[in-house]
């Protein structure tokens, strides 16, 4: 028997509220399957299980708020399982096959589940199916708006508190040092333009993906910036899971991690970033994405200030920042040439690394961006 | 396709990306970025959404030009007209 416990999704999370179960008792789950939706100060997160087996029982009910570490469910590790019998039972005539979360939501929204088309396994109705169905149902406007506004301001407030706690801890505990340097993005953007010309719009790559990839590849040679500082000592992580800062509509930000960032090709990385942004904004991040980050990158895109000097997200030890991409000039062969520039910065933990290595890391990022053929190589 | 129809659909795509604009009036002549808070990834999603909604096959050289709803109507109207002409040309052969 294994216990599935309330996960700690961030340094300062102390408790979470169960929104609902996405699987039913008796169902088989594999490692990494989403089993529950948990409301945290980072919004609603899809929680993954770490044990393969059969769900034996649930110990708390939707709506319950419990401290981190509280057992939520019992999972019988792989062995005999009543899986087939139970799924046959669910598809009986007249009985609606729906996940518990979908049931809850449908009840809340007053939607008749028998009229909803399920897209899950065996046609099971899932939360998104109910959401889709809800869009076509006419609901009195005033009522939904105030409801939505209220829940928005409540979650915005919770997120503000989470950011406040993490940033306060960071600035109290981490002796930051900051470095910055300007990178000529002309060659990389020229390369990108040619790449995009050959790609359909759907597969277009934005400059942000190049910046992220350059940072991830460069980090391979700088282990002292990739890892966690916990209980008075630093542990380097072999995997490079770059947390990618995403600002949310209505305020706040999250920095979910792209697992194995350096192992993704440019196209895969762009797809991962787009998926993460859309899930972060719709409140469907996974627990592993919030707990597995080993370093953070923030990139301001095309508008905004020239330089960002970030605050490290504890227990990480480094944050790489890219300001907005701007027009500028570069000096080469005794002359000047118009180009595009970006300011790269590093905020790092002085308990773990020193400025000289930090400078070398920024220089390595610059070298990758200034030699795009290397950056685009699909090395694993 | 009527111009109003293109603008209405483009607005729907935009509101799918920036739900907070649902009850805000958007001036079709003004730059979208001045009226709605969208970043480069939102813009990419906007163009992908237009491409899907109109089956327009938007070419790379037009990518940066969807700056206002009026511009969307101009470009998509032109692409649709080009496609219609091409289809007619094939029929004639």
PDB file of C-alpha atoms in Angstrom, chain A residues 145 193 196-199 201-207 244 247 249-250 270 273-275 277-278 281 301-303, chain B residues 17-21 23 33 36-42 44-45 47-49 51-52 57-60 63-64:
ATOM      1  CA  UNK A 145     -19.651  37.615 -14.193  1.00  0.00           C
ATOM      2  CA  UNK A 193      13.891  34.407 -40.173  1.00  0.00           C
ATOM      3  CA  UNK A 196      10.475  30.478 -40.156  1.00  0.00           C
ATOM      4  CA  UNK A 197      10.142  31.178 -43.878  1.00  0.00           C
ATOM      5  CA  UNK A 198      10.196  27.412 -44.411  1.00  0.00           C
ATOM      6  CA  UNK A 199       7.785  26.615 -41.582  1.00  0.00           C
ATOM      7  CA  UNK A 201       2.659  29.476 -39.067  1.00  0.00           C
ATOM      8  CA  UNK A 202       1.699  26.788 -36.573  1.00  0.00           C
ATOM      9  CA  UNK A 203       5.344  25.716 -36.235  1.00  0.00           C
ATOM     10  CA  UNK A 204       6.771  29.184 -36.114  1.00  0.00           C
ATOM     11  CA  UNK A 205       9.594  29.720 -33.672  1.00  0.00           C
ATOM     12  CA  UNK A 206       9.818  32.855 -31.561  1.00  0.00           C
ATOM     13  CA  UNK A 207      13.112  34.411 -30.455  1.00  0.00           C
ATOM     14  CA  UNK A 244      10.199  29.681 -17.525  1.00  0.00           C
ATOM     15  CA  UNK A 247       3.025  36.377 -16.571  1.00  0.00           C
ATOM     16  CA  UNK A 249      -3.597  37.659 -17.342  1.00  0.00           C
ATOM     17  CA  UNK A 250      -5.042  39.515 -14.403  1.00  0.00           C
ATOM     18  CA  UNK A 270       8.893  26.078 -28.832  1.00  0.00           C
ATOM     19  CA  UNK A 273       6.788  26.716 -24.230  1.00  0.00           C
ATOM     20  CA  UNK A 274       3.490  27.337 -25.986  1.00  0.00           C
ATOM     21  CA  UNK A 275       1.866  24.434 -24.201  1.00  0.00           C
ATOM     22  CA  UNK A 277       1.927  29.230 -21.414  1.00  0.00           C
ATOM     23  CA  UNK A 278      -1.519  28.095 -22.410  1.00  0.00           C
ATOM     24  CA  UNK A 281      -3.078  30.655 -18.116  1.00  0.00           C
ATOM     25  CA  UNK A 301      10.052  39.537 -25.334  1.00  0.00           C
ATOM     26  CA  UNK A 302       9.772  42.377 -27.775  1.00  0.00           C
ATOM     27  CA  UNK A 303       8.578  45.201 -25.628  1.00  0.00           C
TER      28      UNK A 303
ATOM     29  CA  UNK B  17      -6.756  34.663 -26.378  1.00  0.00           C
ATOM     30  CA  UNK B  18      -7.472  37.639 -24.130  1.00  0.00           C
ATOM     31  CA  UNK B  19     -10.719  36.751 -22.336  1.00  0.00           C
ATOM     32  CA  UNK B  20     -10.587  39.949 -20.255  1.00  0.00           C
ATOM     33  CA  UNK B  21     -11.482  41.911 -23.417  1.00  0.00           C
ATOM     34  CA  UNK B  23     -16.806  43.270 -22.763  1.00  0.00           C
ATOM     35  CA  UNK B  33      -1.381  45.959 -29.030  1.00  0.00           C
ATOM     36  CA  UNK B  36      -5.133  44.644 -25.561  1.00  0.00           C
ATOM     37  CA  UNK B  37      -2.311  43.306 -23.425  1.00  0.00           C
ATOM     38  CA  UNK B  38      -0.788  40.673 -25.705  1.00  0.00           C
ATOM     39  CA  UNK B  39       2.769  39.370 -25.826  1.00  0.00           C
ATOM     40  CA  UNK B  40       4.638  37.757 -28.698  1.00  0.00           C
ATOM     41  CA  UNK B  41       3.225  34.324 -27.924  1.00  0.00           C
ATOM     42  CA  UNK B  42      -0.345  35.676 -27.753  1.00  0.00           C
ATOM     43  CA  UNK B  44       1.472  34.030 -32.579  1.00  0.00           C
ATOM     44  CA  UNK B  45      -1.654  32.314 -31.211  1.00  0.00           C
ATOM     45  CA  UNK B  47      -2.268  34.555 -36.196  1.00  0.00           C
ATOM     46  CA  UNK B  48      -2.587  30.757 -35.842  1.00  0.00           C
ATOM     47  CA  UNK B  49      -6.235  31.276 -34.805  1.00  0.00           C
ATOM     48  CA  UNK B  51      -5.192  30.923 -40.106  1.00  0.00           C
ATOM     49  CA  UNK B  52      -7.440  28.177 -38.724  1.00  0.00           C
ATOM     50  CA  UNK B  57      -2.766  29.650 -45.519  1.00  0.00           C
ATOM     51  CA  UNK B  58      -1.143  32.827 -44.197  1.00  0.00           C
ATOM     52  CA  UNK B  59       2.331  33.193 -45.706  1.00  0.00           C
ATOM     53  CA  UNK B  60       5.365  34.161 -43.664  1.00  0.00           C
ATOM     54  CA  UNK B  63       3.085  37.386 -40.305  1.00  0.00           C
ATOM     55  CA  UNK B  64       3.841  40.737 -38.701  1.00  0.00           C
TER      56      UNK B  64
END
